[in-house]
PDB file of C-alpha atoms in Angstrom:
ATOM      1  CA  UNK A  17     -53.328 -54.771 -53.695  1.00  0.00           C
ATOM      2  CA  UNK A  18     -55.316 -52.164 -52.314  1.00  0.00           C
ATOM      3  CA  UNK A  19     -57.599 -50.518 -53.743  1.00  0.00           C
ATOM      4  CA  UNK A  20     -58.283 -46.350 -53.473  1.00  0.00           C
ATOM      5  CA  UNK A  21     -61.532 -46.570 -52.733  1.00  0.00           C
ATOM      6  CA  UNK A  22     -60.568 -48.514 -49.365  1.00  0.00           C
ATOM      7  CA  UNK A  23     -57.696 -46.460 -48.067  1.00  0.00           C
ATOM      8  CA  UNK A  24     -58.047 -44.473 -45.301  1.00  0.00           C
ATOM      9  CA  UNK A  25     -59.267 -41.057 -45.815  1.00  0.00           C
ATOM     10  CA  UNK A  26     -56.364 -38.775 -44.310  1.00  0.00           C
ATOM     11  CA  UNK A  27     -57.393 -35.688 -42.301  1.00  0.00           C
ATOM     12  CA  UNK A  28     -55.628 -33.054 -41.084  1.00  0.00           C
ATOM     13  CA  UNK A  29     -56.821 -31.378 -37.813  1.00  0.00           C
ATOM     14  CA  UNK A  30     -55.351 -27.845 -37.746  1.00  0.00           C
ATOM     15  CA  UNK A  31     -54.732 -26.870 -34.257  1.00  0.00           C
ATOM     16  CA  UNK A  32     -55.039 -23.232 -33.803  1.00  0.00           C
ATOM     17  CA  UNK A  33     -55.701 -22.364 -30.231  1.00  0.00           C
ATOM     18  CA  UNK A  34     -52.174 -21.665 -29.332  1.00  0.00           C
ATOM     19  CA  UNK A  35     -51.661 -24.097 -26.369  1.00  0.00           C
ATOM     20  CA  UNK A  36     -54.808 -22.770 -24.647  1.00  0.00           C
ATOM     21  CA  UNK A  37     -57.168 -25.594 -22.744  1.00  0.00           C
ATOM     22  CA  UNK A  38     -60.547 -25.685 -24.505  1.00  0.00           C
ATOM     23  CA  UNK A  39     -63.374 -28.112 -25.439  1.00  0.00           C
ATOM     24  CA  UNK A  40     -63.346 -27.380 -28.762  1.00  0.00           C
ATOM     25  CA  UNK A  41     -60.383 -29.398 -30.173  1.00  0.00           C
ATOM     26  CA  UNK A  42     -61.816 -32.349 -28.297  1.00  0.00           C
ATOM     27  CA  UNK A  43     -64.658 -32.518 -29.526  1.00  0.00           C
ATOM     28  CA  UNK A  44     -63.443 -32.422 -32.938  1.00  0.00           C
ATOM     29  CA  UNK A  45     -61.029 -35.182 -32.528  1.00  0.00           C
ATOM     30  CA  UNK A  46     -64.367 -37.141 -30.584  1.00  0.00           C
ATOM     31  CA  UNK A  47     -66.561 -36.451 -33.729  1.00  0.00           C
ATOM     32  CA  UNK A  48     -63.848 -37.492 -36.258  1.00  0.00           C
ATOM     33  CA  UNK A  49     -63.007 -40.642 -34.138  1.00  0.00           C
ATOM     34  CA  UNK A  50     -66.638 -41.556 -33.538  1.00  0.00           C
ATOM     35  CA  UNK A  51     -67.569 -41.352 -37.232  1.00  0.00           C
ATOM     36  CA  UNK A  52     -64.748 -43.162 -38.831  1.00  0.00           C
ATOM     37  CA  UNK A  53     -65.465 -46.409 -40.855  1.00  0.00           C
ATOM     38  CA  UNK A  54     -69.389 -44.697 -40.868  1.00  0.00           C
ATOM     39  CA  UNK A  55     -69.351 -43.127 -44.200  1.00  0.00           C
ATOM     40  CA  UNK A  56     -69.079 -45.966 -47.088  1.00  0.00           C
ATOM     41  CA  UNK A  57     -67.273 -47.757 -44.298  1.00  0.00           C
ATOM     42  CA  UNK A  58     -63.765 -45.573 -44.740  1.00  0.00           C
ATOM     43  CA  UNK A  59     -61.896 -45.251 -41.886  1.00  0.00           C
ATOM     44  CA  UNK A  60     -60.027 -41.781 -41.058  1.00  0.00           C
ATOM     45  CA  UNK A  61     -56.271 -41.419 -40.188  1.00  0.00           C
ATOM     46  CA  UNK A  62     -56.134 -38.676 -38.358  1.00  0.00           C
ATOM     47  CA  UNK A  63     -52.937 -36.038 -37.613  1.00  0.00           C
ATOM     48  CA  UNK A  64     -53.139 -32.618 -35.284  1.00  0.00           C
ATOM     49  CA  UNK A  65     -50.885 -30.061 -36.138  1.00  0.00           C
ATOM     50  CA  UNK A  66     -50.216 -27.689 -33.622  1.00  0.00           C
ATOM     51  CA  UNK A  67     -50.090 -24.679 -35.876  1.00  0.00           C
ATOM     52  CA  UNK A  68     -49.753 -21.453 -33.647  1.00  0.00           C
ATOM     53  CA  UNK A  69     -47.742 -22.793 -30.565  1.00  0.00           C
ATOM     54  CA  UNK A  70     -45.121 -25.008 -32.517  1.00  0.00           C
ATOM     55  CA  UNK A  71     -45.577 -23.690 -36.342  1.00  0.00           C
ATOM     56  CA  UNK A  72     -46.485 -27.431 -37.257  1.00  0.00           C
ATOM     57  CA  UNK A  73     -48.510 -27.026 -40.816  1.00  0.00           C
ATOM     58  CA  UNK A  74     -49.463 -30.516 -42.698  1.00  0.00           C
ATOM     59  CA  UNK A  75     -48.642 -30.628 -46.686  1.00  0.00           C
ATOM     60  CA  UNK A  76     -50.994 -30.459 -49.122  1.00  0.00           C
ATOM     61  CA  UNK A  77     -51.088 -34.510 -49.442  1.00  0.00           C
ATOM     62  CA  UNK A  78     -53.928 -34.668 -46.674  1.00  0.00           C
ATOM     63  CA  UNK A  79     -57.461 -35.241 -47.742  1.00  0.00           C
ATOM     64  CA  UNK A  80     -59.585 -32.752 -45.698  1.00  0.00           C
ATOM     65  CA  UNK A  81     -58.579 -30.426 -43.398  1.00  0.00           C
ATOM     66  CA  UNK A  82     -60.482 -29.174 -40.307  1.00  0.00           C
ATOM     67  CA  UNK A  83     -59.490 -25.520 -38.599  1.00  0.00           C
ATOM     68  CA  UNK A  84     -60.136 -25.375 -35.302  1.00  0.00           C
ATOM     69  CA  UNK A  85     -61.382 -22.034 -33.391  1.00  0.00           C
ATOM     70  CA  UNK A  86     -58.821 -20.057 -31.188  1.00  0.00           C
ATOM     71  CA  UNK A  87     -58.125 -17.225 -28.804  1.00  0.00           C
ATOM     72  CA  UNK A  88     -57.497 -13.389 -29.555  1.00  0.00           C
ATOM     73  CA  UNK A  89     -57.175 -11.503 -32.312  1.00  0.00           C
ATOM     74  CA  UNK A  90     -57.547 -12.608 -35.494  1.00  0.00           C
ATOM     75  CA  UNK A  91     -54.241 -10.035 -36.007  1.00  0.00           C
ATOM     76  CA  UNK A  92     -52.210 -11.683 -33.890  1.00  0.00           C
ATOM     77  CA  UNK A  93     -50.582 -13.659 -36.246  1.00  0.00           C
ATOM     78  CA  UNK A  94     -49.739 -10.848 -38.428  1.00  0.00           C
ATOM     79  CA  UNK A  95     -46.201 -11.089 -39.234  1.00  0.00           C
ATOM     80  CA  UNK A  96     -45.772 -13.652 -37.864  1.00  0.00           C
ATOM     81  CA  UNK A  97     -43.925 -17.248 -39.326  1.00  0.00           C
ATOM     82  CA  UNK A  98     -46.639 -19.858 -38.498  1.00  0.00           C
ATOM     83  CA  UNK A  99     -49.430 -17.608 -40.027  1.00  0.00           C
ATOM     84  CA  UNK A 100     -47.439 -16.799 -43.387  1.00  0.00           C
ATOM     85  CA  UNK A 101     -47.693 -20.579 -43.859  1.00  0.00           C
ATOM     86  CA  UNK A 102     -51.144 -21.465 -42.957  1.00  0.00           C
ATOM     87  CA  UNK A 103     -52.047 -18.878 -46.085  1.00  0.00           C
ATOM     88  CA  UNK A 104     -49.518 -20.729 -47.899  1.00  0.00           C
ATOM     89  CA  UNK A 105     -50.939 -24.063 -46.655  1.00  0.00           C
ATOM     90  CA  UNK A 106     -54.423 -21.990 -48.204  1.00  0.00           C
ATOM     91  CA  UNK A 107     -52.857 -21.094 -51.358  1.00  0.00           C
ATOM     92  CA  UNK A 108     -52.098 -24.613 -51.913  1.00  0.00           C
ATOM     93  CA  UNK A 109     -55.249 -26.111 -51.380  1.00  0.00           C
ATOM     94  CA  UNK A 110     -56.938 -23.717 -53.219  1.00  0.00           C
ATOM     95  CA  UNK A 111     -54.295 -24.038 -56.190  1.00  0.00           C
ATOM     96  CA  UNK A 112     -54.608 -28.167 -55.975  1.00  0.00           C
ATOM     97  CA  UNK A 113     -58.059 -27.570 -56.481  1.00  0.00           C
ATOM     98  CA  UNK A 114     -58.347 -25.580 -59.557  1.00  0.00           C
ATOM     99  CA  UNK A 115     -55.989 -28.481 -61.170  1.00  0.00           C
ATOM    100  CA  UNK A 116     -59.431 -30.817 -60.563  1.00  0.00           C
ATOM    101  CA  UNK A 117     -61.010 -29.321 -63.933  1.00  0.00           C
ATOM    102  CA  UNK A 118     -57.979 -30.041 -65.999  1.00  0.00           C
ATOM    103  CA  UNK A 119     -56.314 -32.578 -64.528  1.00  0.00           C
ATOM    104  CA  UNK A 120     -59.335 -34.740 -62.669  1.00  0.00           C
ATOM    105  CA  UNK A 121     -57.310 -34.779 -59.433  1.00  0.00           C
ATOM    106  CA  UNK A 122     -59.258 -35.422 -55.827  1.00  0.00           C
ATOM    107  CA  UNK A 123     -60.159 -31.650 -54.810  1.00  0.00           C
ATOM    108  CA  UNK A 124     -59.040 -31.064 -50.713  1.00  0.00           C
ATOM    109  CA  UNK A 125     -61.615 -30.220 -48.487  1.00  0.00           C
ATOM    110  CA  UNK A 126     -61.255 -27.974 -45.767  1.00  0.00           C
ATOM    111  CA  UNK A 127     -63.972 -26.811 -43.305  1.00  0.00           C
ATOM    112  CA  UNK A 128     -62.661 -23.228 -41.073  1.00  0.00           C
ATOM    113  CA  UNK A 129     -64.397 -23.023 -37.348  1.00  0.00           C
ATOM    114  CA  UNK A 130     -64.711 -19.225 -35.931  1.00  0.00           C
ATOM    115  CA  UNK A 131     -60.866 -18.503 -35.600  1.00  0.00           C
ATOM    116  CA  UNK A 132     -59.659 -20.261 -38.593  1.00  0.00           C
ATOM    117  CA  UNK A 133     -62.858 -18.415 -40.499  1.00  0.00           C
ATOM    118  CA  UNK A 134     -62.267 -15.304 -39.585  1.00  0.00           C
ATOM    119  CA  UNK A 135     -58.496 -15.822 -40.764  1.00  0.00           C
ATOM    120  CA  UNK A 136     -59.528 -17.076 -43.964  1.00  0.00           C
ATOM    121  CA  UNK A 137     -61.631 -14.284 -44.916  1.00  0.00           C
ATOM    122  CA  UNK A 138     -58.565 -11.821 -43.996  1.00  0.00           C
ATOM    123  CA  UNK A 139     -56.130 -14.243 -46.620  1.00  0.00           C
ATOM    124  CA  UNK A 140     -59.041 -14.005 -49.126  1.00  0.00           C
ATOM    125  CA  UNK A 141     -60.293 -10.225 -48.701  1.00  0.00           C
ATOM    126  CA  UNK A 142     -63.914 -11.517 -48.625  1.00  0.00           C
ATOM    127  CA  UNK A 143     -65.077  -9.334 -45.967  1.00  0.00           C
ATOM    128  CA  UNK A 144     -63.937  -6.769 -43.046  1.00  0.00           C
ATOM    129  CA  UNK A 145     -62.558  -8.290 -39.530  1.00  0.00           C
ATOM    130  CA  UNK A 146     -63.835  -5.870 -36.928  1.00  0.00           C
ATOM    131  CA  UNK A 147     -63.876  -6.113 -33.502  1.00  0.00           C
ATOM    132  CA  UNK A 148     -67.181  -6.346 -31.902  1.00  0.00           C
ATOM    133  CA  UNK A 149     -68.681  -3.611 -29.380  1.00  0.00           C
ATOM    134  CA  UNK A 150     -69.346  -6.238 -26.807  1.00  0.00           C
ATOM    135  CA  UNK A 151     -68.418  -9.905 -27.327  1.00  0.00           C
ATOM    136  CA  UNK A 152     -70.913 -12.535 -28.298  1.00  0.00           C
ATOM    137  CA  UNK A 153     -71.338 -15.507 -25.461  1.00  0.00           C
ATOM    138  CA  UNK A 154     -73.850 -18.156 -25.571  1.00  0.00           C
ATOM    139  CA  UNK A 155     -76.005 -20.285 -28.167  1.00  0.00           C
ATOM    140  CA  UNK A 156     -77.851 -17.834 -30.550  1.00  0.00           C
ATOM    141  CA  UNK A 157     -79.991 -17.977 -33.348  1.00  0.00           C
ATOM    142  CA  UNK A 158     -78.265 -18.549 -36.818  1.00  0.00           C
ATOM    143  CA  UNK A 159     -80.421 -17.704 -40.307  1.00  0.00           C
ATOM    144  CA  UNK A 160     -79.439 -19.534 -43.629  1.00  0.00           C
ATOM    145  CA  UNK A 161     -79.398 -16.664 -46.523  1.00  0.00           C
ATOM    146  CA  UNK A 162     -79.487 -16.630 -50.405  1.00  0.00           C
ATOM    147  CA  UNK A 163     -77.726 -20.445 -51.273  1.00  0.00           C
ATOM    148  CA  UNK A 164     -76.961 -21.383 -47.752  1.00  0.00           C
ATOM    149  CA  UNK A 165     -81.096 -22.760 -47.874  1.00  0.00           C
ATOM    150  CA  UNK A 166     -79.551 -25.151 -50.152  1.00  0.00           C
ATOM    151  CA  UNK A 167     -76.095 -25.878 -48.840  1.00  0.00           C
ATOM    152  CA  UNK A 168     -75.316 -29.024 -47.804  1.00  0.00           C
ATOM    153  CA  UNK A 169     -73.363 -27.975 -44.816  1.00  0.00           C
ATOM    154  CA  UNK A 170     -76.970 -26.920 -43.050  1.00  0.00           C
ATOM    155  CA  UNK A 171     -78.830 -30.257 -44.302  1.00  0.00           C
ATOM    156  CA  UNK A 172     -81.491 -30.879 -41.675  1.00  0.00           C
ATOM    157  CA  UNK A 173     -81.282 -27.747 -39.794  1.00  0.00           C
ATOM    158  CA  UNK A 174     -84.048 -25.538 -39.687  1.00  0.00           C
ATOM    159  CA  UNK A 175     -84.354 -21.774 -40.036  1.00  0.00           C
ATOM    160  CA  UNK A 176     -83.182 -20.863 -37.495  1.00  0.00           C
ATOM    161  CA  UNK A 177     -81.023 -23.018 -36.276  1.00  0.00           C
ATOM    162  CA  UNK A 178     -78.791 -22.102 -33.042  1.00  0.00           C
ATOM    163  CA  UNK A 179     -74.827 -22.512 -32.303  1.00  0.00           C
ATOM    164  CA  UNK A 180     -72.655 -21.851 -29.983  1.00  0.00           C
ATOM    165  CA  UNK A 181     -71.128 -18.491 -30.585  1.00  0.00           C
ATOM    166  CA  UNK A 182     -68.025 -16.918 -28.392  1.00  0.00           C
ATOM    167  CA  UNK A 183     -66.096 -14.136 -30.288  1.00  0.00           C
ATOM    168  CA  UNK A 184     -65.204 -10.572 -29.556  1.00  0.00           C
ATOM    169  CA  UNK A 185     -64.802 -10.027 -33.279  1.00  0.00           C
ATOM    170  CA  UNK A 186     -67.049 -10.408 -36.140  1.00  0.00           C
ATOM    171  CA  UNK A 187     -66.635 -10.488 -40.162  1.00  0.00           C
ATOM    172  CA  UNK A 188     -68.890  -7.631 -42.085  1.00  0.00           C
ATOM    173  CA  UNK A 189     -68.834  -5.768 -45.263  1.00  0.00           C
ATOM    174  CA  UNK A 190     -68.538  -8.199 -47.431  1.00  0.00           C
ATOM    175  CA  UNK A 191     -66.406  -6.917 -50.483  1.00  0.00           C
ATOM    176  CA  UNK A 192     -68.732  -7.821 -52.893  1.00  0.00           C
ATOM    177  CA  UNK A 193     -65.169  -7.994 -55.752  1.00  0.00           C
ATOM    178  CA  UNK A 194     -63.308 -10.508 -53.804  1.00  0.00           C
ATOM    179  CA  UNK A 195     -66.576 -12.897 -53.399  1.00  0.00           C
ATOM    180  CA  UNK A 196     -67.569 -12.455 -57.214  1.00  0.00           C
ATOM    181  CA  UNK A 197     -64.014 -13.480 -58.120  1.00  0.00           C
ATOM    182  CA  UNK A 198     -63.777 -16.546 -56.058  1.00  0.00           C
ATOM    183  CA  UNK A 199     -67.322 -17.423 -56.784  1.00  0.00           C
ATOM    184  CA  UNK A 200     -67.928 -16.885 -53.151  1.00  0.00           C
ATOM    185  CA  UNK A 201     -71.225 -16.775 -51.627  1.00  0.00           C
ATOM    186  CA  UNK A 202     -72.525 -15.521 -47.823  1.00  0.00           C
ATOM    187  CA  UNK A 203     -74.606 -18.957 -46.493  1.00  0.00           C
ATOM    188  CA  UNK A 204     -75.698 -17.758 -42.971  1.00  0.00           C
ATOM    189  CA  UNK A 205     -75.742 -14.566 -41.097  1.00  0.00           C
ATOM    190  CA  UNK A 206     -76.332 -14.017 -37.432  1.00  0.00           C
ATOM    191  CA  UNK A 207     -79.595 -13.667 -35.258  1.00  0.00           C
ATOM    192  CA  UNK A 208     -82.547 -10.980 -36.528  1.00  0.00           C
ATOM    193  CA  UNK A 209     -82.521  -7.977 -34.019  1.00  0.00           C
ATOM    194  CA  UNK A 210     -84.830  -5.027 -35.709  1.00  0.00           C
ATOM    195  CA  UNK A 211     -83.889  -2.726 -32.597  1.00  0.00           C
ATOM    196  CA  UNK A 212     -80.277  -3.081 -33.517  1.00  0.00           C
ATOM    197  CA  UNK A 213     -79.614  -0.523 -36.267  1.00  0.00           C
ATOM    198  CA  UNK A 214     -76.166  -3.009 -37.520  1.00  0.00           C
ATOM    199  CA  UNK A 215     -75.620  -5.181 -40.412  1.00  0.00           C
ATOM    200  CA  UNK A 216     -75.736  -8.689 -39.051  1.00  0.00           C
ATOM    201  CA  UNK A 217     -72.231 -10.199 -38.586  1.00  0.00           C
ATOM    202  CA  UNK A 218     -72.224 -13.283 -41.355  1.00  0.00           C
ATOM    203  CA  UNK A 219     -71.430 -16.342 -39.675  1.00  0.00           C
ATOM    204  CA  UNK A 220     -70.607 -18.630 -42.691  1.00  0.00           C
ATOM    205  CA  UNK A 221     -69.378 -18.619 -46.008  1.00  0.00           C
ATOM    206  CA  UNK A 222     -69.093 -21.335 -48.855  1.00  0.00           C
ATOM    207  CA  UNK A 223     -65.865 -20.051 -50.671  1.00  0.00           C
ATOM    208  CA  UNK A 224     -65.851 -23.197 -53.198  1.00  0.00           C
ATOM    209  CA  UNK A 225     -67.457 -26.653 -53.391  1.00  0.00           C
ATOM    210  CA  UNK A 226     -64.654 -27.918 -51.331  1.00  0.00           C
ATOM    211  CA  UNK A 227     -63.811 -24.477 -48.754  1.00  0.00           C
ATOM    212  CA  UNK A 228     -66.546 -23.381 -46.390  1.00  0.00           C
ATOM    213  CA  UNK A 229     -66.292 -21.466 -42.889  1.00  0.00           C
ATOM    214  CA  UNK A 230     -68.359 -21.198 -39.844  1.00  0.00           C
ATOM    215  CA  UNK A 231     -67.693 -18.339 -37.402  1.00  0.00           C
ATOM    216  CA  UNK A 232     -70.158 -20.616 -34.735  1.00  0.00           C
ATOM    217  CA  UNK A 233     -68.946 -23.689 -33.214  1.00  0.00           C
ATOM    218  CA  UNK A 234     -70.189 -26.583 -34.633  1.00  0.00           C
ATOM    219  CA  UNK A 235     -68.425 -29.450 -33.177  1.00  0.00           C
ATOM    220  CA  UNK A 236     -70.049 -27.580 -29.497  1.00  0.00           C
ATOM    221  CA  UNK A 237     -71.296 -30.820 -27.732  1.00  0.00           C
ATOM    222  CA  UNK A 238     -73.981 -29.952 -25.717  1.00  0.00           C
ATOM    223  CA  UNK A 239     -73.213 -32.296 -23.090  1.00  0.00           C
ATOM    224  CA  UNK A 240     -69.836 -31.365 -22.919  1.00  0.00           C
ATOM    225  CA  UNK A 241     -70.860 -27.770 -23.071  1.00  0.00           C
ATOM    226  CA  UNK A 242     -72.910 -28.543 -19.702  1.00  0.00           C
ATOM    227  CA  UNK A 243     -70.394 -30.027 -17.896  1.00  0.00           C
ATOM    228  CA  UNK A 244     -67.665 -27.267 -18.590  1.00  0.00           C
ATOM    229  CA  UNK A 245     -69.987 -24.442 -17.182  1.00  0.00           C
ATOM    230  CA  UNK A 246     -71.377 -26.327 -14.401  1.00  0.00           C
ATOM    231  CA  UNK A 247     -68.285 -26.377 -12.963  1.00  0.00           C
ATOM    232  CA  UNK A 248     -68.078 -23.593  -9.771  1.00  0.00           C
ATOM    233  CA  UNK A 249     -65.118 -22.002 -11.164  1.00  0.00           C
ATOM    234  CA  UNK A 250     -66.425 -21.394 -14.565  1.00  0.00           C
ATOM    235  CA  UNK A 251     -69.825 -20.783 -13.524  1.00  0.00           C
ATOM    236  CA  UNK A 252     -68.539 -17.549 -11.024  1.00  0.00           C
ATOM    237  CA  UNK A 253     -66.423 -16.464 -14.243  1.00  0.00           C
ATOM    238  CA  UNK A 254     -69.441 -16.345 -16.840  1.00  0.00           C
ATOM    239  CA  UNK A 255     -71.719 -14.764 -13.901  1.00  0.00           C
ATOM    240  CA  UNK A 256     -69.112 -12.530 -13.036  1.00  0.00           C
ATOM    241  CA  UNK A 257     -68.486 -11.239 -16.880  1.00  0.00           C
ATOM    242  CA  UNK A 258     -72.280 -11.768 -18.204  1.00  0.00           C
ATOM    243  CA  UNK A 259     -74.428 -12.235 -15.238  1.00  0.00           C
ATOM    244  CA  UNK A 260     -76.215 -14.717 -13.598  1.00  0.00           C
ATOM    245  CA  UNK A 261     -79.484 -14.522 -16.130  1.00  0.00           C
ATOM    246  CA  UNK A 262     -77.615 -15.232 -19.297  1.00  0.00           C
ATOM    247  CA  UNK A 263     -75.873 -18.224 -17.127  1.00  0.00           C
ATOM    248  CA  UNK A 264     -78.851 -19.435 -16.769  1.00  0.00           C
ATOM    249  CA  UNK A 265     -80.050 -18.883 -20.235  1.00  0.00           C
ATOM    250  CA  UNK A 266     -76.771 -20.848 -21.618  1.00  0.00           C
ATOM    251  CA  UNK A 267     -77.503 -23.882 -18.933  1.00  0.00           C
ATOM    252  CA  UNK A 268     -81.145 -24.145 -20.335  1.00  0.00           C
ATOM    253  CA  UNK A 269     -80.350 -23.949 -23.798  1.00  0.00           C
ATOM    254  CA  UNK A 270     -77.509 -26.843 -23.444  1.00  0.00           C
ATOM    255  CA  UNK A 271     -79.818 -28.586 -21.840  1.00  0.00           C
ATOM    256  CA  UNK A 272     -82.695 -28.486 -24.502  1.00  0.00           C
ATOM    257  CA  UNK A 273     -82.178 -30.712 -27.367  1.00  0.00           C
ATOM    258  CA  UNK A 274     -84.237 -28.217 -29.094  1.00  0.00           C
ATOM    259  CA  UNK A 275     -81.048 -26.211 -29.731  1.00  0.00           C
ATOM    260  CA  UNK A 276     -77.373 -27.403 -29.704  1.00  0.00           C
ATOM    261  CA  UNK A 277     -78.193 -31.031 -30.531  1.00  0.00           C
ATOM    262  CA  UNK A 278     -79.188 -30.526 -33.640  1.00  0.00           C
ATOM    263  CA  UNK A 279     -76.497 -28.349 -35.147  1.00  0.00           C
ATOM    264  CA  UNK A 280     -73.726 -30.616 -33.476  1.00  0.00           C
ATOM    265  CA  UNK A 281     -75.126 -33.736 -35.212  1.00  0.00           C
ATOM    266  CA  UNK A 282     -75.195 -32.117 -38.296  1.00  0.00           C
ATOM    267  CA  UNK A 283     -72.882 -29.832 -39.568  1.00  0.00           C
ATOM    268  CA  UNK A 284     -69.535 -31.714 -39.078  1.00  0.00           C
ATOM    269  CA  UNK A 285     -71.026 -34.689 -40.396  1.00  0.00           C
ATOM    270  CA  UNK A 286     -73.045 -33.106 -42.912  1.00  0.00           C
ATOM    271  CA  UNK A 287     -68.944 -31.569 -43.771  1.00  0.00           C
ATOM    272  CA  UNK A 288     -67.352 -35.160 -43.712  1.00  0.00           C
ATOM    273  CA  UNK A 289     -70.511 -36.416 -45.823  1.00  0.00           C
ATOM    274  CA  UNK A 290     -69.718 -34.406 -48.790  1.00  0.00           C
ATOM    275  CA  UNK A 291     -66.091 -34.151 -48.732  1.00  0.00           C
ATOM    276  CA  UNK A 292     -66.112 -38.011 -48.496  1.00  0.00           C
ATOM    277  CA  UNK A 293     -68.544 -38.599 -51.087  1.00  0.00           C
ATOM    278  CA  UNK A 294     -66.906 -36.155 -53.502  1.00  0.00           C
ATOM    279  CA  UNK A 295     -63.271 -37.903 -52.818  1.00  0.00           C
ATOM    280  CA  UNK A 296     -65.036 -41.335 -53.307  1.00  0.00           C
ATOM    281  CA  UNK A 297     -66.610 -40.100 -56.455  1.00  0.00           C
ATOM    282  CA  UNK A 298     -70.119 -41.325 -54.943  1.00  0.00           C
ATOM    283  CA  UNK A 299     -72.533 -39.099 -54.850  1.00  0.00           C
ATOM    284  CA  UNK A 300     -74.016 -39.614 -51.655  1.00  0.00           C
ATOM    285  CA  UNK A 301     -71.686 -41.452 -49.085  1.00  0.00           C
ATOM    286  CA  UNK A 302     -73.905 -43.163 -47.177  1.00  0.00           C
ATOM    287  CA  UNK A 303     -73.708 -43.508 -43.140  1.00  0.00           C
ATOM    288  CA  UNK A 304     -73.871 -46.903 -42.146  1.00  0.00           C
TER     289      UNK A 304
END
């Protein structure tokens, strides 16, 4: 018979970037398929559901969920059938959860990339979705704040550490009500600019031990990253849009392991550490 502790951890890879090409979704399948049978030696089953072009939302008998990133508004979906059940598919999770205490069930983990975060806070009230003067494009500096020095989502970054960061909206004001009553906590806000007379956007939240968003990218592979601008139709695009010295500034920042590297070799794993320890009931789930 087998035993728990070697059956495949089940994750769901939530799919939100409505049939649009990207690099994003890729890479998150690549990291998930290059570190299964790594941590404790589990291997990961892996299902992506296609959530805003075909309405396909897992149940609640996955182990960890991962929400991808996706185009336009955060608003779009409002109304709308397939987002009415990814808050459900939330209200689940977060309802499985709270049985943990009483019950001593396996808690679901469930990590929310840039789209997917800036959804979440909208389900959960934690903060205002606005829409951003002029987009953000590039890899920027992120800051860890208050318990985010101490998260283990950011174990082995520095402060700063940089991300990959493409949105035309942002989430501010937190609501200080909603994040007391969840037990909430702002981890990371954006890049320091003292001319810049703005709260700075906040770029990640740790809703519970098991729910945390990012609005950066952090599955952005740098080499992957290089290859999709370097390409003459996408490098006319970003020059036409942003000009030619932030093109260049992107290209040398891929292309310093100084930056990207480090935040794409830790934050998904660092995710995938944790959840997998904590569903193993080992307290540190060691990479082999």
């Amino acid at each position: 018979m087998t035993r728990p502790s070697e059956l495949p951890i089940r994750i769901a890879v939530l799919d939100l970037n409505n049939g649009e090409k990207n690099l994003g979704l890729g890479a998150i399948k690549g990291i998930l398929s290059r570190f299964s049978g790594k941590f404790q030696n589990t291997q990961f089953e892996c299902s992506v559901f296609d959530v805003r072009g075909k309405g396909e939302i897992p149940g609640v008998d996955f182990d960890i969920f991962v929400s991808s990133g996706g185009p336009g508004s955060p608003f779009d979906g409002e109304g709308k059938a397939w987002e009415r059940d990814y808050f459900d598919l939330i209200d689940r999770v977060w309802r499985h959860n709270q049985r943990r205490v009483v019950h001593g069930v396996s808690a679901k983990h469930v990590l929310f990339i840039c789209h997917s975060f800036q959804l979440m806070v909208r389900h959960f009230e934690l903060a205002q979705v606005a829409e951003r003067r002029s987009p953000s494009f590039g890899v920027f500096p992120i800051h860890p704040v208050g318990t985010g020095f101490h998260d283990p989502l950011f174990a082995g970054l520095t402060d700063p550490f940089f991300a990959a960061d493409f949105r035309h909206w942002q989430v501010v004001s937190k609501s200080a009500r909603h994040m007391e009553d969840l037990g909430a906590k702002v981890i990371a806000r954006e890049k320091i600019r003292p001319e810049v007379r703005l709260e700075r956007a906040i770029m990640a939240i740790r809703v519970s031990p098991e729910l945390v968003g990012v609005q950066f990218h952090p599955e952005a592979d740098p080499i992957g990253m290089l290859k999709h601008f370097e390409q003459p139709e996408r490098l006319r695009k970003i020059v036409e849009d942003h000009g030619h010295r932030k093109y260049q500034r992107i290209i040398g920042r891929l292309d310093d392991p100084q930056y990207l590297a480090k935040t794409y070799a830790a934050v998904l794993p660092n995710f995938l550490h944790e959840a997998i320890g904590a569903l193993r009931g080992i307290r540190e789930a060691q990479v082999v």
